[in-house]
Short mmCIF file of C-alpha atoms in Angstrom, two decimals:
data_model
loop_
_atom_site.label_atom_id
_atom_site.label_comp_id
_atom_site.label_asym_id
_atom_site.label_seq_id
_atom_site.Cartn_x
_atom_site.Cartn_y
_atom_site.Cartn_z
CA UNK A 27 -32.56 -50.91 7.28
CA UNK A 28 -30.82 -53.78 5.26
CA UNK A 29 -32.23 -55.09 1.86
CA UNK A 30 -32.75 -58.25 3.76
CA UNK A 31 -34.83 -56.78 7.12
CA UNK A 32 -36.76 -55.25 4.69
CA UNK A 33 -37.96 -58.51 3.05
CA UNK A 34 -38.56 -59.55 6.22
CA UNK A 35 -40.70 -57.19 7.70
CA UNK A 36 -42.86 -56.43 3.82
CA UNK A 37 -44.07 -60.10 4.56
CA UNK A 38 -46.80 -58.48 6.96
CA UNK A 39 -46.85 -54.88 6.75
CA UNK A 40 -50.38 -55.07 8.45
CA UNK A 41 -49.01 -56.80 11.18
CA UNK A 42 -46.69 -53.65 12.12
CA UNK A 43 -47.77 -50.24 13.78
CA UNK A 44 -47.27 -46.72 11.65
CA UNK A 45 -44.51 -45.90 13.59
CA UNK A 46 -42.75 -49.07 13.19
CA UNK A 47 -43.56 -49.19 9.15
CA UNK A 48 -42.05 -45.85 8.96
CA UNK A 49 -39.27 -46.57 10.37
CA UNK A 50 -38.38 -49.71 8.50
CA UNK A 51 -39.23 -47.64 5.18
CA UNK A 52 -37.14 -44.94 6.65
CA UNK A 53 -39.68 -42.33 5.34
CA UNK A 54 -41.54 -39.39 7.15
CA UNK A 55 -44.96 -38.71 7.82
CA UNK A 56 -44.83 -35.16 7.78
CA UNK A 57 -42.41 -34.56 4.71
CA UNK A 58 -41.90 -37.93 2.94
CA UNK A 59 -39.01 -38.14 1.02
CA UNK A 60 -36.05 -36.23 -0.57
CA UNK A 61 -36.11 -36.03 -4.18
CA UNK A 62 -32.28 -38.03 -3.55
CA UNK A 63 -34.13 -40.97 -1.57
CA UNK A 64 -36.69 -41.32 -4.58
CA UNK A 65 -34.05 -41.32 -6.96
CA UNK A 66 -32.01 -43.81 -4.97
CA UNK A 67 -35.31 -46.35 -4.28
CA UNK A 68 -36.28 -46.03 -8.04
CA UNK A 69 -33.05 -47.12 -8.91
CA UNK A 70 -33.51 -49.72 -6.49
CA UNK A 71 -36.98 -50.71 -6.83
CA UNK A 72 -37.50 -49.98 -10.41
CA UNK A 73 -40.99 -48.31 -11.33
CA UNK A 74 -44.17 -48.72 -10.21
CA UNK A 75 -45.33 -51.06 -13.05
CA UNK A 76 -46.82 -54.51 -13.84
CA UNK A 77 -44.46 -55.78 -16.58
CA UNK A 78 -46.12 -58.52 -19.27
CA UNK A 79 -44.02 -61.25 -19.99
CA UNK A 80 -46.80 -62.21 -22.61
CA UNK A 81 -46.47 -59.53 -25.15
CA UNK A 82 -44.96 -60.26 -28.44
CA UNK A 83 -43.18 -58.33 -30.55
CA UNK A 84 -44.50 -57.63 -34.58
CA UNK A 85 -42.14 -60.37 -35.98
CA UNK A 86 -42.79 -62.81 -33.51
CA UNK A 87 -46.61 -62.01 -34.31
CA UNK A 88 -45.87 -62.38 -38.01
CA UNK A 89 -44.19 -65.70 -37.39
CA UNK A 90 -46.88 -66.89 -35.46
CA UNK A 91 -48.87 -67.16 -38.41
CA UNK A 92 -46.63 -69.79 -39.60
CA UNK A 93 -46.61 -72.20 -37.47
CA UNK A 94 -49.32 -74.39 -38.58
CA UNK A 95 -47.68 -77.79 -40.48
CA UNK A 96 -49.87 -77.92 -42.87
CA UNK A 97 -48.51 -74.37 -43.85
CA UNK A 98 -45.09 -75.31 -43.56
CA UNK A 99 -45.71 -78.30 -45.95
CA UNK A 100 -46.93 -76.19 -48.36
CA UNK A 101 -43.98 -73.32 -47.93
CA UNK A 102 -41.59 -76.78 -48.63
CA UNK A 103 -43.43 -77.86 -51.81
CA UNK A 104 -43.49 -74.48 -53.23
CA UNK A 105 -39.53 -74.02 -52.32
CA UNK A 106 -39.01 -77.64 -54.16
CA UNK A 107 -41.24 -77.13 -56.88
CA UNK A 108 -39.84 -73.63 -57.54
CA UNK A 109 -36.48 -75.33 -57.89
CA UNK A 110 -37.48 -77.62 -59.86
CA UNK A 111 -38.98 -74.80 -62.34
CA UNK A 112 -35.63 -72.84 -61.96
CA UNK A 113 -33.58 -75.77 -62.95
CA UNK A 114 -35.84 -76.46 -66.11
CA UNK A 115 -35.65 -72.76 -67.13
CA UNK A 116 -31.93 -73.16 -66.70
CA UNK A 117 -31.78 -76.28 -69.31
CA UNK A 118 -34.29 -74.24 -71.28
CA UNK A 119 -36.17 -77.89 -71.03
CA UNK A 120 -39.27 -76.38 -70.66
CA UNK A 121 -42.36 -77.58 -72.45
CA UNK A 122 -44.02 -75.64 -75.19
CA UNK A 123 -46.93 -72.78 -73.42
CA UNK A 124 -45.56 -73.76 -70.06
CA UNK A 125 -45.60 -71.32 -67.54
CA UNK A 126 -42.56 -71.00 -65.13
CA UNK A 127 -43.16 -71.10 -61.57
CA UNK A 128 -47.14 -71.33 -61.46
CA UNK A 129 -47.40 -73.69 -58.49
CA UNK A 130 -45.11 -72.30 -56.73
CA UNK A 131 -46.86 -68.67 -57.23
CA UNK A 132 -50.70 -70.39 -56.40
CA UNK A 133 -49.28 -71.65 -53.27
CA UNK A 134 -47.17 -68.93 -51.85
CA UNK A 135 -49.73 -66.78 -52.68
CA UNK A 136 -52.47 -68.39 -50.53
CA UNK A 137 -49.60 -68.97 -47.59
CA UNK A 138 -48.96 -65.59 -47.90
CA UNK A 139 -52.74 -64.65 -47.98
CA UNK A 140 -53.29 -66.40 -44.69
CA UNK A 141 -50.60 -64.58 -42.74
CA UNK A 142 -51.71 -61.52 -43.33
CA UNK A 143 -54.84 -61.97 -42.53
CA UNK A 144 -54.01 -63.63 -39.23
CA UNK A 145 -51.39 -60.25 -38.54
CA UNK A 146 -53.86 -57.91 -39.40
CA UNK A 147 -56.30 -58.87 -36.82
CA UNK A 148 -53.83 -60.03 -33.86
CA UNK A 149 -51.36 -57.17 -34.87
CA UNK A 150 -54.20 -54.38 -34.23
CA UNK A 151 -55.44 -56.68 -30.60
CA UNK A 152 -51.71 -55.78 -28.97
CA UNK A 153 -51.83 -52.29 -30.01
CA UNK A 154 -55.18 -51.65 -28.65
CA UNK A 155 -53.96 -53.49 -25.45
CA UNK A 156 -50.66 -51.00 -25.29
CA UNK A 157 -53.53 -48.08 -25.69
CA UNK A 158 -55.47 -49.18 -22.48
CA UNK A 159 -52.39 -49.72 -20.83
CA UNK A 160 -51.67 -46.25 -21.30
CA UNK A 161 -54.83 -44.94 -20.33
CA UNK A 162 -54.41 -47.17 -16.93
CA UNK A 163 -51.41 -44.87 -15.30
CA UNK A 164 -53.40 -42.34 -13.37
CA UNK A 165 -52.19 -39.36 -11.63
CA UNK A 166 -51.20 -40.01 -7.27
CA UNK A 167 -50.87 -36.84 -4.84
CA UNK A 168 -47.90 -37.35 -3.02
CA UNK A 169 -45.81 -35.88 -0.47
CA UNK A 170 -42.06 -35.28 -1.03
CA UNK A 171 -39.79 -32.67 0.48
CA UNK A 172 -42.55 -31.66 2.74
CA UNK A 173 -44.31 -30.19 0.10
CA UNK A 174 -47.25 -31.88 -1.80
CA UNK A 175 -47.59 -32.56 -5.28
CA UNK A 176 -49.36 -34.03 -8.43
CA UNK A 177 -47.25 -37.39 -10.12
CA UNK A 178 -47.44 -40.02 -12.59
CA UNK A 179 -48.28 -43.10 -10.55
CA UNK A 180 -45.31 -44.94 -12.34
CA UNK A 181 -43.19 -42.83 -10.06
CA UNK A 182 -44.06 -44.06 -7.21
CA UNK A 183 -41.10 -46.27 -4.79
CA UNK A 184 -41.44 -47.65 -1.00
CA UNK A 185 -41.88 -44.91 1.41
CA UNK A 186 -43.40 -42.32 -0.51
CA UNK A 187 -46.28 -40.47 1.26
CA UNK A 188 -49.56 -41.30 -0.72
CA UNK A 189 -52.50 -39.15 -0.20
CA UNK A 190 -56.32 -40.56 -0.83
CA UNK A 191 -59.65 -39.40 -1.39
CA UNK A 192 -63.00 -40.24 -2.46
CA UNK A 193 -63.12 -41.52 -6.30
CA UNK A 194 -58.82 -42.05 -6.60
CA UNK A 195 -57.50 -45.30 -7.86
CA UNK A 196 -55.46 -46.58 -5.46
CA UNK A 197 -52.05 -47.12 -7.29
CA UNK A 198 -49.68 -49.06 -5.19
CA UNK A 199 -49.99 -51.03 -1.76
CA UNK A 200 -49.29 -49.32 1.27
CA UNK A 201 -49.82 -49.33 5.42
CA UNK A 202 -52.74 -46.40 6.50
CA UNK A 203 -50.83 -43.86 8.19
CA UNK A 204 -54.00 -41.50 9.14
CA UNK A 205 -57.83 -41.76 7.65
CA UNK A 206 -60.86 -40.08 7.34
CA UNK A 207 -64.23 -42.10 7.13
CA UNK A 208 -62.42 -43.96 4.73
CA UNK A 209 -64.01 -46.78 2.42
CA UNK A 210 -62.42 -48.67 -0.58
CA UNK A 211 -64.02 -51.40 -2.78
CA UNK A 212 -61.70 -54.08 -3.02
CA UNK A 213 -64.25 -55.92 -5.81
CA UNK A 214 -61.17 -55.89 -8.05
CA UNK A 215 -58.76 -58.02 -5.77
CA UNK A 216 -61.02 -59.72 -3.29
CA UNK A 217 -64.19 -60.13 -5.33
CA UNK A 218 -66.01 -58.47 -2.64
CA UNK A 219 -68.47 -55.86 -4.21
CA UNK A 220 -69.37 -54.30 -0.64
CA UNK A 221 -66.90 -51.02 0.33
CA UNK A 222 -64.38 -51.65 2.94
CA UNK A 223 -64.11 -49.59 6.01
CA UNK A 224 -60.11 -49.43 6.95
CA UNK A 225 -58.91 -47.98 10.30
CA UNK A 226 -55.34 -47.14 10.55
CA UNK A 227 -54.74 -48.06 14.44
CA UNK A 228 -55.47 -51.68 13.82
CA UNK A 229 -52.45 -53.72 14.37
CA UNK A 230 -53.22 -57.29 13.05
CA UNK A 231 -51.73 -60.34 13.12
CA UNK A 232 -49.44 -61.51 10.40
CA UNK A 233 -51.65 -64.63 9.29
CA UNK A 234 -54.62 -61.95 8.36
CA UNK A 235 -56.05 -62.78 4.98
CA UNK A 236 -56.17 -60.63 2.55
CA UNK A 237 -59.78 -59.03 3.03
CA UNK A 238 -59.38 -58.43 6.95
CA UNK A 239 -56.32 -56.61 6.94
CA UNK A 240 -58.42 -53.42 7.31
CA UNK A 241 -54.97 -51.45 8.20
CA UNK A 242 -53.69 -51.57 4.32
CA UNK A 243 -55.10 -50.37 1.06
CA UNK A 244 -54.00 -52.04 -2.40
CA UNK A 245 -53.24 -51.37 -5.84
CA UNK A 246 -55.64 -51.34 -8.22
CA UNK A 247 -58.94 -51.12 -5.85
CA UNK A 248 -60.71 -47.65 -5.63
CA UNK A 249 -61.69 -45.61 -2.74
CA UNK A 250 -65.74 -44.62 -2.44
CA UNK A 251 -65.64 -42.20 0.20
CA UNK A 252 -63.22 -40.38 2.96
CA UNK A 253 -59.87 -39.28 2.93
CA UNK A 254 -56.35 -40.83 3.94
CA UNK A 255 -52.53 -40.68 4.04
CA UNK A 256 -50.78 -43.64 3.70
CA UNK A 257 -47.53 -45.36 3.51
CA UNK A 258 -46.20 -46.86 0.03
CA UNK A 259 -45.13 -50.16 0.93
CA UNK A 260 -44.74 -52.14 -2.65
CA UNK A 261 -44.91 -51.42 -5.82
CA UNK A 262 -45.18 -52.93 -9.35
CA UNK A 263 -44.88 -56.18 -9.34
CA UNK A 264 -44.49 -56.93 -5.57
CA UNK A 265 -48.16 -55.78 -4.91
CA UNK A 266 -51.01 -57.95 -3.87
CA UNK A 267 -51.51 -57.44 -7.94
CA UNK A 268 -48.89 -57.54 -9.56
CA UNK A 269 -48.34 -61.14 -7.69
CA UNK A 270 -51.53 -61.87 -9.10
CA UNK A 271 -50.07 -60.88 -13.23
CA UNK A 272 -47.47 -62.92 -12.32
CA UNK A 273 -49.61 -66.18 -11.61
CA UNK A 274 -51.33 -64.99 -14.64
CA UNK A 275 -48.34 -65.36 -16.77
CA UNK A 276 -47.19 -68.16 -15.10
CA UNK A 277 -50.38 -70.42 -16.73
CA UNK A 278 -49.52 -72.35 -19.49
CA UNK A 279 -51.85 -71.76 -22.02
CA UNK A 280 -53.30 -75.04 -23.58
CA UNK A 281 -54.23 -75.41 -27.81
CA UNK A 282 -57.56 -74.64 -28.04
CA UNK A 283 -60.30 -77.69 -29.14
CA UNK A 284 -60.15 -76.31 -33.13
CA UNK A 285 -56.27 -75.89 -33.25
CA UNK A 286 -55.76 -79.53 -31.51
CA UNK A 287 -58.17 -80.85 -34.21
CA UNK A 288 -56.51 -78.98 -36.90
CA UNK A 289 -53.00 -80.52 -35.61
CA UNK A 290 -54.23 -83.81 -35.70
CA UNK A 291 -55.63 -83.57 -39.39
CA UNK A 292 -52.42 -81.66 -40.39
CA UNK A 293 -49.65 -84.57 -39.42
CA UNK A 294 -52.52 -87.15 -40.67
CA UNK A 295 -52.62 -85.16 -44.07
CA UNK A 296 -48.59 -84.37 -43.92
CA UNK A 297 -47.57 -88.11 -43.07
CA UNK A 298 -49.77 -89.43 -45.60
CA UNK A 299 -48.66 -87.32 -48.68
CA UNK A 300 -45.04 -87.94 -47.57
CA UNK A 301 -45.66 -91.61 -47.31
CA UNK A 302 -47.22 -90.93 -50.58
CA UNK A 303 -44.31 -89.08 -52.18
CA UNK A 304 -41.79 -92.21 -50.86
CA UNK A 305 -44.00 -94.43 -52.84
CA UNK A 306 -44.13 -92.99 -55.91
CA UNK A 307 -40.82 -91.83 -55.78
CA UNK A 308 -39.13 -95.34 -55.12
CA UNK A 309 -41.34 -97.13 -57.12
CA UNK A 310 -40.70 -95.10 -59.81
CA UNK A 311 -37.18 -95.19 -59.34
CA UNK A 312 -37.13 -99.20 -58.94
CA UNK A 313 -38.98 -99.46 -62.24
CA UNK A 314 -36.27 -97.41 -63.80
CA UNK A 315 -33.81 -99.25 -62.37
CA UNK A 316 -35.42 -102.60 -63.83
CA UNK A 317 -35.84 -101.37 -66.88
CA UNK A 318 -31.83 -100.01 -67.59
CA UNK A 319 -32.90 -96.85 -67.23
CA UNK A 320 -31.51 -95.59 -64.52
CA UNK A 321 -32.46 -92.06 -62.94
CA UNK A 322 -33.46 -90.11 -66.04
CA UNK A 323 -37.22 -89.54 -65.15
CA UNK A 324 -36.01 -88.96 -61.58
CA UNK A 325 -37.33 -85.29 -62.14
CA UNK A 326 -40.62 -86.06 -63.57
CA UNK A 327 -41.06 -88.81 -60.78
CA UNK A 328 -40.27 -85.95 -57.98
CA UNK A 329 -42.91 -83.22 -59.47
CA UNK A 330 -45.78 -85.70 -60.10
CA UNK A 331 -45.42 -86.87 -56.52
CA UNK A 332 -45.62 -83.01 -55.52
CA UNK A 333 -48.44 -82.26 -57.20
CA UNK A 334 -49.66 -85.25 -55.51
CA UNK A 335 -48.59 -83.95 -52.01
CA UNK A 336 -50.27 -80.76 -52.96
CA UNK A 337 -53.23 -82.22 -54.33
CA UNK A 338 -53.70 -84.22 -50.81
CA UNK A 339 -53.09 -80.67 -48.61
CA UNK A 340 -56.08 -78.80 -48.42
CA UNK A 341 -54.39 -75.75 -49.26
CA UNK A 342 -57.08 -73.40 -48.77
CA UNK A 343 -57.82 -75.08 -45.70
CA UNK A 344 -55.69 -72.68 -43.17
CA UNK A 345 -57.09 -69.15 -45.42
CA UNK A 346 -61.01 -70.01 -44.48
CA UNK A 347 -60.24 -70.76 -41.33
CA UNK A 348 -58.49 -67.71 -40.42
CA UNK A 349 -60.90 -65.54 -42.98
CA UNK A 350 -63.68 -67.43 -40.06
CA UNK A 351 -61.78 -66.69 -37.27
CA UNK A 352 -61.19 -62.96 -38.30
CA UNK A 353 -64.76 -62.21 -39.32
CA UNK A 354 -65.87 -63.91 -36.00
CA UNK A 355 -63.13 -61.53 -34.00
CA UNK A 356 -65.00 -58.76 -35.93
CA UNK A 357 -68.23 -59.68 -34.45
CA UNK A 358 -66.76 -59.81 -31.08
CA UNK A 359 -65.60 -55.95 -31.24
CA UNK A 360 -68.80 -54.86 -32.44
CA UNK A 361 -69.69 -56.56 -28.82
CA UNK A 362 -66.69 -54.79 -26.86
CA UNK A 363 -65.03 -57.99 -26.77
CA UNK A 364 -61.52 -57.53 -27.66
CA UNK A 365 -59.87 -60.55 -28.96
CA UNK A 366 -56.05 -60.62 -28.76
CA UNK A 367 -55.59 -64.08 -30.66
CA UNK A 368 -57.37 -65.48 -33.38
CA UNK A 369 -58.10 -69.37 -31.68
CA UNK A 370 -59.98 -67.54 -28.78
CA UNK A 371 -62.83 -67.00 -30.85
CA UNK A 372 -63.28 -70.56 -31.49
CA UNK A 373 -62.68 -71.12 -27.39
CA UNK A 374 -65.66 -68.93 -26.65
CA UNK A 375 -68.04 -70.59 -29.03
CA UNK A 376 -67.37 -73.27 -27.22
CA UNK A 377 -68.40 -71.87 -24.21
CA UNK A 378 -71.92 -72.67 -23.04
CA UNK A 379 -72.32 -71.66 -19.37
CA UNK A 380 -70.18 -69.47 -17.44
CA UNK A 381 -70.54 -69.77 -13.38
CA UNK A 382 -69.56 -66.96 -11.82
CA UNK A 383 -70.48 -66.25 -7.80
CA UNK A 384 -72.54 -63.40 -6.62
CA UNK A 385 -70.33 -60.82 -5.68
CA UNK A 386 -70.04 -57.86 -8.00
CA UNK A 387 -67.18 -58.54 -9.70
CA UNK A 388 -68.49 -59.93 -13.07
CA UNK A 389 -72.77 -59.27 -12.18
CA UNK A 390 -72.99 -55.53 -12.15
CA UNK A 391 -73.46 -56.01 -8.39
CA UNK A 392 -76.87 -56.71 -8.50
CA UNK A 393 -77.93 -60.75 -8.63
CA UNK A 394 -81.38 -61.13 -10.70
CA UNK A 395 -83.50 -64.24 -11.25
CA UNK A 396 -84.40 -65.25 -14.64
CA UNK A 397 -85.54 -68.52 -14.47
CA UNK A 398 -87.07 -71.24 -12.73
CA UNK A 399 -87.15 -74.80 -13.02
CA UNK A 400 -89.90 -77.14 -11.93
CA UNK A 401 -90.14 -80.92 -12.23
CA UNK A 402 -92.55 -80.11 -14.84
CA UNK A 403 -91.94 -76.64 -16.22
CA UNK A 404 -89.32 -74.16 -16.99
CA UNK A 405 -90.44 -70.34 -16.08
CA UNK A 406 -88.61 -67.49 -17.59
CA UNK A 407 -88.44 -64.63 -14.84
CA UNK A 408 -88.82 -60.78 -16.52
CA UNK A 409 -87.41 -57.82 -14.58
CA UNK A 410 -83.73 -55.97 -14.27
CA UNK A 411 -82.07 -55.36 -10.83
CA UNK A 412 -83.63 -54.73 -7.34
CA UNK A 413 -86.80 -53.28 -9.12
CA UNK A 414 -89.41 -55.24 -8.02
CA UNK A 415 -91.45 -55.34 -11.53
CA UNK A 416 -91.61 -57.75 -13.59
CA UNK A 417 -93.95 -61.59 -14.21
CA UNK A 418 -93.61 -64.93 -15.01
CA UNK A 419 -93.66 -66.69 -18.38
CA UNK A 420 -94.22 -70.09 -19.59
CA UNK A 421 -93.73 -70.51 -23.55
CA UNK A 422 -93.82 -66.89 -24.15
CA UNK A 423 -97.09 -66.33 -21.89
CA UNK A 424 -97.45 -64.41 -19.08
CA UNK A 425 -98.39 -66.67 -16.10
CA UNK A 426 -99.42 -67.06 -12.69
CA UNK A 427 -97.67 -69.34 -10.07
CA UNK A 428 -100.80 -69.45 -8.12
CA UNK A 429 -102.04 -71.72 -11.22
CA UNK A 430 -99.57 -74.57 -10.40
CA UNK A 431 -99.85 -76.53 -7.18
#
């Protein structure tokens, strides 16, 4: 079977019967593979991973943190003013109990200060990420050279014989060659909390959505009960999921409502002190120039208008924020929460409702009531899950709604 037939027919696996599926995998139900056809098809097909465009590498993190213009107006006027100092030291011109390079030490030190800070905290986020990623590659039970066998779930490639039961994580997408009583909760791709029963005679047609193709099992949903050998069909990031990642890191992500607000105060602040800076500077210069001076207090004129630049960029500005930021990221883990970039903390304070719908995807799978609204009254509803305990309260007293008409 061509490259190209195969493209063809993966469009609706569910649509095909077993034999049919087999035979365009060119695999075997009874032995599976050769260890030389899994070698070829990894080659082929690469492994059976979701690959992140997103993650950065340490430098790029590090870099990251210097992005902000307010920062990189401050790196600039610590460069010039550092200059400045060197060429004074050089002239030994000086003045008396001077120290050399003080600005420039104040402000690279609070630059400096605010990138670590921001590394620290995003740095340890994507290493805690690469640990859960590592702790997501489960073991499958597979059957290869007609003998069956324990591997990494990386390892899997098309046509590999995938064998299921009750508590496995499903680890690639594939067509049901035999089952068992077999259910799988598909909460994780569908959104549907309620287990799936799949039968592996169905033949459906190729326009099935998603949830009713009852013939296939996916990566990344679970299986509650029975037992089943299947068909590896796609892997990585041709799945049902790994489409999904790659929507995912398809999103632009926007500036969140702090960093847009910082941006805006940042070129308002960095235009102004370099409108400021021209001023002085040709004014200064012009006056000279009136006065048959020429440009001897050129160098004076340049370092008062950088300490008035400075003066006008809230240096510490960018340090509180991001010592904010961090301590709020803090607060988050103590929470669970992991936060991979500094700015999200600032996004989710901004949240105030979050509508989710009532599967079990992000309720627990249980949907409780906890309040009630009246034209008159707000009620807060006590209780947790399908217990049936619990009252009614209005301003922190327990009521009854037989009271109101």
């Amino acid at each position: 079977m061509s490259a190209h037939s195969l493209t063809k027919e993966a469009k609706h696996w569910h649509g095909l019967t077993v034999d049919k599926a087999l035979e365009v995998l060119d695999s075997d139900a009874n032995n599976g593979l050769t260890s030389q056809e899994v070698e070829q098809r990894r080659q082929k097909y690469g492994r059976n991973e979701l690959e992140e465009n997103g993650g950065r590498s340490p430098w790029q993190i590090l870099l990251d943190q210097f992005t902000n213009i307010m920062l990189l107006m401050l790196i600039a006027v610590a460069f010039i003013s550092g200059f400045l100092d060197l060429m004074a030291l050089s002239k030994g011109a000086l003045k008396a109990g001077e120290v050399p390079f003080k600005d420039t030490i104040a402000i690279m030190a609070i630059v400096i200060l605010n990138g670590i800070l921001g590394y620290v905290q995003e740095s340890r986020a994507e290493k805690a990420l690469a640990a859960l990623k590592k702790l997501s590659s489960p073991s499958v039970r597979v059957l290869r050279d007609g003998n069956l066998g324990d591997i990494a779930a990386k390892d899997l490639v098309p046509g590999d014989i995938m064998l299921l039961e009750a508590g496995v994580q499903i680890a690639a997408d594939g067509r049901l060659i035999e089952q068992s009583n077999l259910q799988v909760r598909e909460s994780a791709l569908t959104g549907e909390a309620e287990a799936v029963n799949k039968q592996a005679i169905l033949t459906l047609p190729e326009d099935a959505p998603l949830g009713d193709r009852l013939n296939s099992v996916f990566q990344g949903t679970e299986v509650v009960q029975g037992r089943a050998k299947v068909l590896v069909t796609s892997t990585g990031m041709t799945t049902e999921l790994g489409k999904i990642a790659t929507m995912l890191q398809s999103v632009d992500s926007e500036p969140t409502p702090l960093q847009q607000r910082m941006t805006q105060l940042g070129n308002v602040l960095v235009s102004g002190s370099l409108i400021l800076v021209a001023i002085v500077v040709g004014g200064g210069i012009i006056h000279d120039l009136t006065q048959g001076i020429g440009w001897k207090n050129l160098q004076e004129l340049v370092e008062v208008s950088l300490s008035m630049a400075v003066a006008v960029v809230p240096e510490g500005l960018p340090a509180v924020i991001t010592v904010t930021l961090a301590l709020g990221t803090q607060r988050m883990v103590k929470h669970n929460a992991l936060i991979r970039k500094l700015p999200a903390v600032e996004t989710l304070g901004s949240v105030t409702t979050i509508c989710s719908d009532k599967t079990g995807t992000l309720t627990q799978n249980k949907m409780v009531v906890q309040s009630l609204y009246t034209n008159n009254s707000t009620f807060r509803v006590t209780g947790d899950g399908y217990t049936p305990i619990g009252n009614f309260q209005l301003n922190g007293e327990k009521v009854s709604l037989d009271e109101f008409p």
